[in-house]
Amino acid sequence: MASAGAAGRPKAVIDTSKGRIVIELYQDKAPKTVANFVKLATQGFYNGIIFHRVIPDFMVQTGDPTGTGRGGPGYTFADEFSPDLHHDGPGVVSMANAGPNTNGSQFFITLAPTPWLDGKHTVFGRVLEGQSVVDQIVAMPRNAQDRPLTDVKMTQVTIQE
């Protein structure tokens, strides 16, 4: 999915040990969520964090500094749901959470439509370039907890305004 982002929307460039993923950030639809993501990225929070959960035909998840699926930035914030943003195909970027209003730093990228997540996970972006990198990550051998046997890291996350 290679297309230009909407005018005025920032992009996140996620360099991984498997390649580059470029994400358009929906700051107009999920302003608090995008502001949080941009803040963490700008602070270098995401640099070196692994993709700790990868499930074929579903999603890849990252953003946990502990690599366990239980870590975060030390705070949580409220969900933001937009009526026109849905988990409608591959490349949707959405917040992982432990229930309502428990967003922090973890996020996932979908590999297929996942409509059961609508209204439960905040959509805040979409992959513009690099969905093939996401596909490479999910194709890696993994353990029973869906963690890749070989770590795949976000080496650097930068924001382009």
Coordinates of N, CA and C in Angstrom, one line a residue:
M1 N 0.8 -1.2 0.0 CA 0.0 0.0 0.0 C 0.9 1.2 0.0
A2 N 1.2 1.7 -1.2 CA 2.1 2.9 -1.3 C 1.3 4.1 -1.8
S3 N 1.0 5.0 -0.9 CA 0.3 6.2 -1.3 C 0.7 7.3 -0.5
A4 N 0.5 8.5 -0.9 CA 0.8 9.7 -0.2 C -0.1 9.9 1.0
G5 N 0.4 10.4 2.1 CA -0.5 10.7 3.2 C -1.3 12.0 2.9
A6 N -2.4 12.1 3.7 CA -3.2 13.3 3.6 C -2.4 14.5 4.0
A7 N -2.7 15.7 3.4 CA -2.0 16.9 3.7 C -2.1 17.2 5.2
G8 N -1.0 17.6 5.8 CA -1.1 17.9 7.2 C -0.9 16.8 8.2
R9 N -1.0 15.6 7.8 CA -0.9 14.4 8.7 C 0.6 14.1 8.8
P10 N 1.0 13.9 10.1 CA 2.4 13.5 10.2 C 2.6 12.0 9.9
K11 N 3.8 11.6 9.7 CA 4.1 10.2 9.4 C 5.1 9.7 10.4
A12 N 5.1 8.4 10.7 CA 6.1 7.8 11.6 C 6.9 6.9 10.7
V13 N 8.2 7.0 10.7 CA 9.1 6.1 10.0 C 9.7 5.1 11.0
I14 N 9.3 3.9 10.9 CA 9.7 2.9 11.9 C 10.8 2.0 11.2
D15 N 12.0 2.2 11.5 CA 13.1 1.4 11.0 C 13.2 0.1 11.9
T16 N 13.1 -1.0 11.3 CA 13.2 -2.3 12.1 C 14.4 -3.1 11.6
S17 N 14.7 -4.1 12.3 CA 15.8 -5.0 11.8 C 15.4 -5.8 10.6
K18 N 14.2 -5.7 10.1 CA 13.7 -6.4 8.9 C 13.4 -5.4 7.8
G19 N 13.5 -4.1 8.1 CA 13.2 -3.1 7.0 C 12.4 -1.9 7.6
R20 N 12.0 -1.1 6.7 CA 11.3 0.2 7.1 C 9.8 0.1 6.9
I21 N 9.0 0.6 7.9 CA 7.6 0.7 7.8 C 7.3 2.2 8.0
V22 N 6.5 2.8 7.0 CA 6.1 4.2 7.1 C 4.6 4.2 7.4
I23 N 4.2 5.0 8.4 CA 2.8 5.0 8.9 C 2.3 6.4 8.8
E24 N 1.1 6.6 8.2 CA 0.4 7.9 8.3 C -0.3 7.9 9.6
L25 N -0.2 9.0 10.4 CA -0.8 9.2 11.7 C -2.0 10.0 11.6
Y26 N -3.1 9.5 12.1 CA -4.4 10.2 12.0 C -4.6 11.2 13.2
Q27 N -3.8 12.3 13.2 CA -3.9 13.2 14.3 C -5.2 14.0 14.3
D28 N -5.9 14.0 13.2 CA -7.2 14.7 13.1 C -8.3 13.8 13.7
K29 N -8.1 12.5 13.7 CA -9.1 11.6 14.2 C -8.9 11.0 15.6
A30 N -7.6 11.0 16.0 CA -7.2 10.5 17.3 C -6.0 11.3 17.8
P31 N -6.4 12.6 18.1 CA -5.3 13.5 18.5 C -4.5 13.2 19.8
K32 N -5.2 12.7 20.8 CA -4.4 12.3 22.0 C -3.5 11.1 21.8
T33 N -4.0 10.2 21.1 CA -3.3 9.0 20.8 C -2.0 9.3 19.9
V34 N -2.2 10.1 18.9 CA -1.1 10.4 18.0 C -0.1 11.3 18.8
A35 N -0.6 12.2 19.6 CA 0.3 13.1 20.4 C 1.2 12.2 21.4
N36 N 0.6 11.2 22.0 CA 1.3 10.3 22.8 C 2.3 9.5 22.0
F37 N 2.0 9.0 20.9 CA 2.9 8.2 20.0 C 4.1 9.1 19.6
V38 N 3.8 10.3 19.2 CA 4.8 11.2 18.7 C 5.7 11.6 19.8
K39 N 5.2 11.8 21.0 CA 6.0 12.1 22.2 C 7.0 11.0 22.5
L40 N 6.4 9.8 22.6 CA 7.3 8.6 22.9 C 8.3 8.4 21.8
A41 N 7.9 8.5 20.5 CA 8.9 8.3 19.4 C 10.0 9.4 19.5
T42 N 9.6 10.6 19.7 CA 10.6 11.7 19.8 C 11.6 11.6 20.9
Q43 N 11.1 11.0 22.0 CA 11.9 10.8 23.2 C 12.9 9.5 23.0
G44 N 12.7 8.8 21.9 CA 13.5 7.6 21.7 C 12.9 6.4 22.5
F45 N 11.7 6.5 23.0 CA 11.2 5.4 23.8 C 11.1 4.1 23.1
Y46 N 10.7 4.1 21.8 CA 10.5 2.9 21.0 C 11.8 2.3 20.5
N47 N 12.9 3.0 20.5 CA 14.1 2.5 19.9 C 14.6 1.3 20.6
G48 N 14.8 0.2 19.9 CA 15.3 -1.0 20.5 C 14.3 -2.0 21.1
I49 N 13.0 -1.6 21.0 CA 11.9 -2.4 21.5 C 11.6 -3.5 20.4
I50 N 11.3 -4.7 20.9 CA 11.0 -5.8 20.0 C 9.5 -5.9 19.7
F51 N 9.3 -6.7 18.6 CA 7.9 -7.1 18.3 C 7.7 -8.4 19.1
H52 N 7.0 -8.3 20.2 CA 6.9 -9.4 21.1 C 5.7 -10.4 20.9
R53 N 4.8 -10.0 20.0 CA 3.7 -10.9 19.7 C 3.4 -10.8 18.2
V54 N 3.4 -11.9 17.5 CA 3.1 -11.9 16.1 C 2.2 -13.1 15.8
I55 N 1.0 -12.8 15.2 CA 0.1 -13.9 14.9 C -0.4 -13.8 13.4
P56 N -0.1 -14.8 12.7 CA -0.4 -14.8 11.2 C -1.9 -14.6 11.0
D57 N -2.2 -13.9 10.0 CA -3.6 -13.5 9.6 C -4.3 -12.6 10.6
F58 N -3.5 -12.1 11.6 CA -4.1 -11.2 12.6 C -3.3 -9.9 12.7
M59 N -2.2 -10.0 13.4 CA -1.4 -8.7 13.7 C 0.0 -9.0 14.2
V60 N 0.8 -7.9 14.2 CA 2.1 -7.9 14.9 C 2.0 -6.8 15.9
Q61 N 2.6 -7.1 17.1 CA 2.4 -6.1 18.2 C 3.8 -5.8 18.8
T62 N 3.9 -4.5 19.2 CA 5.2 -4.0 19.7 C 4.9 -2.8 20.7
G63 N 5.9 -2.2 21.2 CA 5.8 -1.0 22.0 C 5.9 -1.3 23.5
D64 N 6.2 -2.5 23.9 CA 6.4 -2.8 25.3 C 7.9 -2.9 25.6
P65 N 8.4 -1.9 26.5 CA 9.8 -1.9 26.8 C 10.3 -3.1 27.5
T66 N 9.4 -3.9 28.1 CA 9.8 -5.1 28.8 C 9.9 -6.3 27.9
G67 N 9.2 -6.2 26.7 CA 9.1 -7.3 25.8 C 8.2 -8.5 26.2
T68 N 7.4 -8.3 27.3 CA 6.6 -9.3 27.8 C 5.1 -9.2 27.4
G69 N 4.7 -8.0 26.9 CA 3.3 -7.8 26.7 C 2.6 -7.1 27.9
R70 N 3.3 -6.9 28.9 CA 2.7 -6.3 30.1 C 3.3 -4.9 30.5
G71 N 4.3 -4.5 29.7 CA 4.9 -3.2 30.0 C 4.3 -2.0 29.3
G72 N 4.8 -0.8 29.7 CA 4.3 0.4 29.1 C 5.1 1.6 29.6
P73 N 4.6 2.8 29.3 CA 5.3 4.0 29.7 C 5.2 4.4 31.1
G74 N 4.4 3.8 31.9 CA 4.2 4.2 33.3 C 2.9 5.0 33.5
Y75 N 2.1 5.1 32.5 CA 0.8 5.8 32.6 C -0.2 5.2 31.6
T76 N -1.4 5.5 31.7 CA -2.4 5.1 30.7 C -3.3 6.3 30.3
F77 N -4.0 6.2 29.2 CA -4.8 7.2 28.8 C -6.1 6.7 28.1
A78 N -7.1 7.5 27.9 CA -8.4 7.1 27.4 C -8.4 6.7 26.0
D79 N -9.4 5.9 25.6 CA -9.6 5.5 24.2 C -10.1 6.7 23.4
E80 N -9.9 6.6 22.1 CA -10.4 7.6 21.2 C -11.0 6.8 20.0
F81 N -12.3 6.8 19.9 CA -12.9 6.1 18.8 C -13.5 7.1 17.8
S82 N -13.2 6.9 16.5 CA -13.7 7.7 15.5 C -14.7 6.9 14.6
P83 N -15.9 7.4 14.3 CA -16.8 6.6 13.6 C -16.4 6.2 12.2
D84 N -15.4 6.8 11.7 CA -14.9 6.5 10.3 C -13.6 5.8 10.3
L85 N -13.1 5.3 11.4 CA -11.9 4.5 11.4 C -12.2 3.1 11.9
H86 N -11.8 2.2 11.1 CA -12.1 0.8 11.4 C -10.9 -0.1 11.2
H87 N -11.0 -1.3 11.8 CA -9.9 -2.3 11.5 C -10.4 -3.1 10.3
D88 N -10.3 -2.4 9.1 CA -10.9 -2.9 7.9 C -10.0 -3.6 6.9
G89 N -8.7 -3.9 7.3 CA -7.9 -4.6 6.4 C -6.4 -4.6 6.9
P90 N -5.5 -5.0 6.1 CA -4.1 -5.0 6.5 C -3.6 -3.6 6.6
G91 N -2.6 -3.4 7.5 CA -2.0 -2.1 7.7 C -2.6 -1.1 8.6
V92 N -3.7 -1.5 9.3 CA -4.3 -0.6 10.3 C -3.4 -0.6 11.5
V93 N -3.1 0.6 12.0 CA -2.3 0.7 13.2 C -3.2 1.2 14.4
S94 N -3.1 0.4 15.5 CA -4.1 0.6 16.5 C -3.4 0.3 17.9
M95 N -4.0 0.9 18.9 CA -3.4 0.7 20.3 C -3.8 -0.6 20.9
A96 N -2.8 -1.3 21.4 CA -3.0 -2.5 22.2 C -3.4 -2.0 23.6
N97 N -4.2 -2.8 24.3 CA -4.6 -2.3 25.7 C -5.0 -3.6 26.5
A98 N -5.3 -3.3 27.8 CA -5.7 -4.3 28.7 C -7.2 -4.2 29.1
G99 N -7.9 -3.4 28.3 CA -9.3 -3.1 28.6 C -9.6 -1.6 28.3
P100 N -10.8 -1.2 28.6 CA -11.1 0.2 28.3 C -10.2 1.2 28.9
N101 N -9.8 2.2 28.2 CA -9.0 3.3 28.7 C -7.7 2.9 29.4
T102 N -7.0 1.9 28.8 CA -5.7 1.5 29.3 C -4.6 1.6 28.3
N103 N -4.7 2.5 27.4 CA -3.7 2.7 26.4 C -2.4 3.2 27.0
G104 N -1.3 2.9 26.4 CA 0.0 3.3 26.9 C 1.0 3.5 25.8
S105 N 1.8 2.5 25.5 CA 2.8 2.6 24.4 C 2.7 1.4 23.4
Q106 N 2.0 0.4 23.8 CA 1.9 -0.8 22.9 C 0.9 -0.5 21.8
F107 N 1.3 -1.0 20.6 CA 0.4 -0.9 19.4 C 0.6 -2.1 18.5
F108 N -0.3 -2.2 17.6 CA -0.2 -3.3 16.7 C -0.6 -2.9 15.3
I109 N -0.1 -3.7 14.3 CA -0.4 -3.5 12.9 C -1.1 -4.7 12.4
T110 N -2.3 -4.5 11.8 CA -3.1 -5.6 11.3 C -2.6 -6.2 10.0
L111 N -2.9 -7.5 9.8 CA -2.6 -8.2 8.6 C -3.8 -8.6 7.8
A112 N -5.0 -8.3 8.4 CA -6.3 -8.7 7.7 C -7.4 -7.8 8.4
P113 N -8.6 -7.8 7.9 CA -9.7 -7.2 8.6 C -9.9 -7.8 9.9
T114 N -10.1 -7.0 10.9 CA -10.3 -7.4 12.3 C -11.4 -6.6 12.9
P115 N -12.7 -6.7 12.4 CA -13.8 -5.9 12.8 C -14.2 -6.0 14.3
W116 N -13.9 -7.2 14.9 CA -14.2 -7.4 16.3 C -13.4 -6.4 17.2
L117 N -12.4 -5.8 16.7 CA -11.6 -4.8 17.5 C -12.2 -3.4 17.5
D118 N -13.1 -3.1 16.5 CA -13.7 -1.8 16.4 C -14.4 -1.5 17.7
G119 N -14.2 -0.3 18.2 CA -14.8 0.2 19.5 C -14.1 -0.4 20.7
K120 N -13.0 -1.1 20.5 CA -12.3 -1.7 21.7 C -10.8 -1.2 21.6
H121 N -10.3 -0.9 20.4 CA -8.9 -0.5 20.3 C -8.9 0.7 19.4
T122 N -8.1 1.8 19.8 CA -8.1 3.0 19.1 C -7.2 2.9 17.9
V123 N -7.8 3.1 16.7 CA -7.1 3.2 15.4 C -6.5 4.6 15.3
F124 N -5.2 4.6 15.1 CA -4.5 6.0 15.0 C -3.6 6.1 13.8
G125 N -3.6 5.1 12.9 CA -2.8 5.3 11.7 C -3.0 4.1 10.7
R126 N -2.2 4.2 9.6 CA -2.3 3.2 8.6 C -0.9 3.1 7.9
V127 N -0.5 1.9 7.5 CA 0.8 1.7 6.9 C 0.7 2.3 5.4
L128 N 1.6 3.2 5.1 CA 1.7 3.7 3.7 C 2.7 2.9 2.9
E129 N 3.8 2.5 3.6 CA 4.9 1.8 2.9 C 5.4 0.7 3.9
G130 N 5.7 -0.4 3.4 CA 6.4 -1.4 4.3 C 5.5 -2.5 4.8
Q131 N 4.3 -2.7 4.3 CA 3.5 -3.8 4.7 C 4.2 -5.1 4.5
S132 N 5.0 -5.2 3.4 CA 5.8 -6.4 3.2 C 6.8 -6.7 4.3
V133 N 7.2 -5.6 5.0 CA 8.1 -5.8 6.2 C 7.3 -6.4 7.3
V134 N 6.0 -6.0 7.5 CA 5.1 -6.5 8.5 C 4.9 -8.0 8.2
D135 N 4.7 -8.3 6.9 CA 4.5 -9.7 6.5 C 5.7 -10.6 6.8
Q136 N 7.0 -10.0 6.6 CA 8.2 -10.8 6.9 C 8.3 -11.0 8.4
I137 N 7.9 -10.1 9.3 CA 7.9 -10.2 10.7 C 7.0 -11.4 11.1
V138 N 5.8 -11.4 10.6 CA 4.8 -12.4 11.1 C 5.1 -13.8 10.5
A139 N 6.0 -13.8 9.5 CA 6.3 -15.1 8.9 C 7.5 -15.8 9.7
M140 N 8.0 -15.1 10.6 CA 9.2 -15.7 11.4 C 8.7 -16.8 12.3
P141 N 9.6 -17.8 12.5 CA 9.2 -18.9 13.5 C 9.0 -18.2 14.9
R142 N 8.1 -18.8 15.6 CA 7.7 -18.2 16.9 C 7.5 -19.3 17.9
N143 N 7.5 -18.9 19.2 CA 7.2 -19.8 20.3 C 5.7 -20.0 20.5
A144 N 5.4 -20.7 21.6 CA 3.9 -21.0 21.9 C 3.2 -19.7 22.3
Q145 N 4.0 -18.7 22.8 CA 3.4 -17.4 23.2 C 3.4 -16.4 22.0
D146 N 3.6 -16.9 20.8 CA 3.6 -16.0 19.6 C 4.7 -15.0 19.5
R147 N 5.8 -15.2 20.3 CA 7.0 -14.3 20.2 C 7.9 -14.9 19.2
P148 N 8.5 -14.1 18.3 CA 9.5 -14.6 17.4 C 10.7 -15.2 18.1
L149 N 11.2 -16.3 17.6 CA 12.3 -17.0 18.2 C 13.6 -16.1 18.0
T150 N 13.6 -15.3 17.0 CA 14.7 -14.3 16.8 C 14.1 -12.9 16.9
D151 N 14.7 -12.1 17.8 CA 14.1 -10.8 18.1 C 14.1 -9.9 16.8
V152 N 13.0 -9.3 16.6 CA 12.9 -8.2 15.6 C 12.6 -6.9 16.3
K153 N 13.5 -6.0 16.1 CA 13.4 -4.7 16.9 C 13.1 -3.5 16.0
M154 N 12.4 -2.6 16.7 CA 12.3 -1.2 16.1 C 13.7 -0.6 16.4
T155 N 14.5 -0.3 15.5 CA 15.8 0.2 15.7 C 15.7 1.7 15.9
Q156 N 14.8 2.4 15.2 CA 14.6 3.8 15.4 C 13.2 4.2 14.8
V157 N 12.5 5.0 15.6 CA 11.2 5.6 15.1 C 11.4 7.1 15.1
T158 N 11.1 7.6 13.9 CA 11.2 9.1 13.7 C 9.9 9.6 13.2
I159 N 9.6 10.9 13.4 CA 8.4 11.5 13.0 C 8.7 12.5 11.9
Q160 N 7.9 12.5 10.9 CA 8.0 13.5 9.8 C 6.7 14.3 9.9
E161 N 6.8 15.6 10.2 CA 5.6 16.5 10.2 C 5.2 16.9 8.8

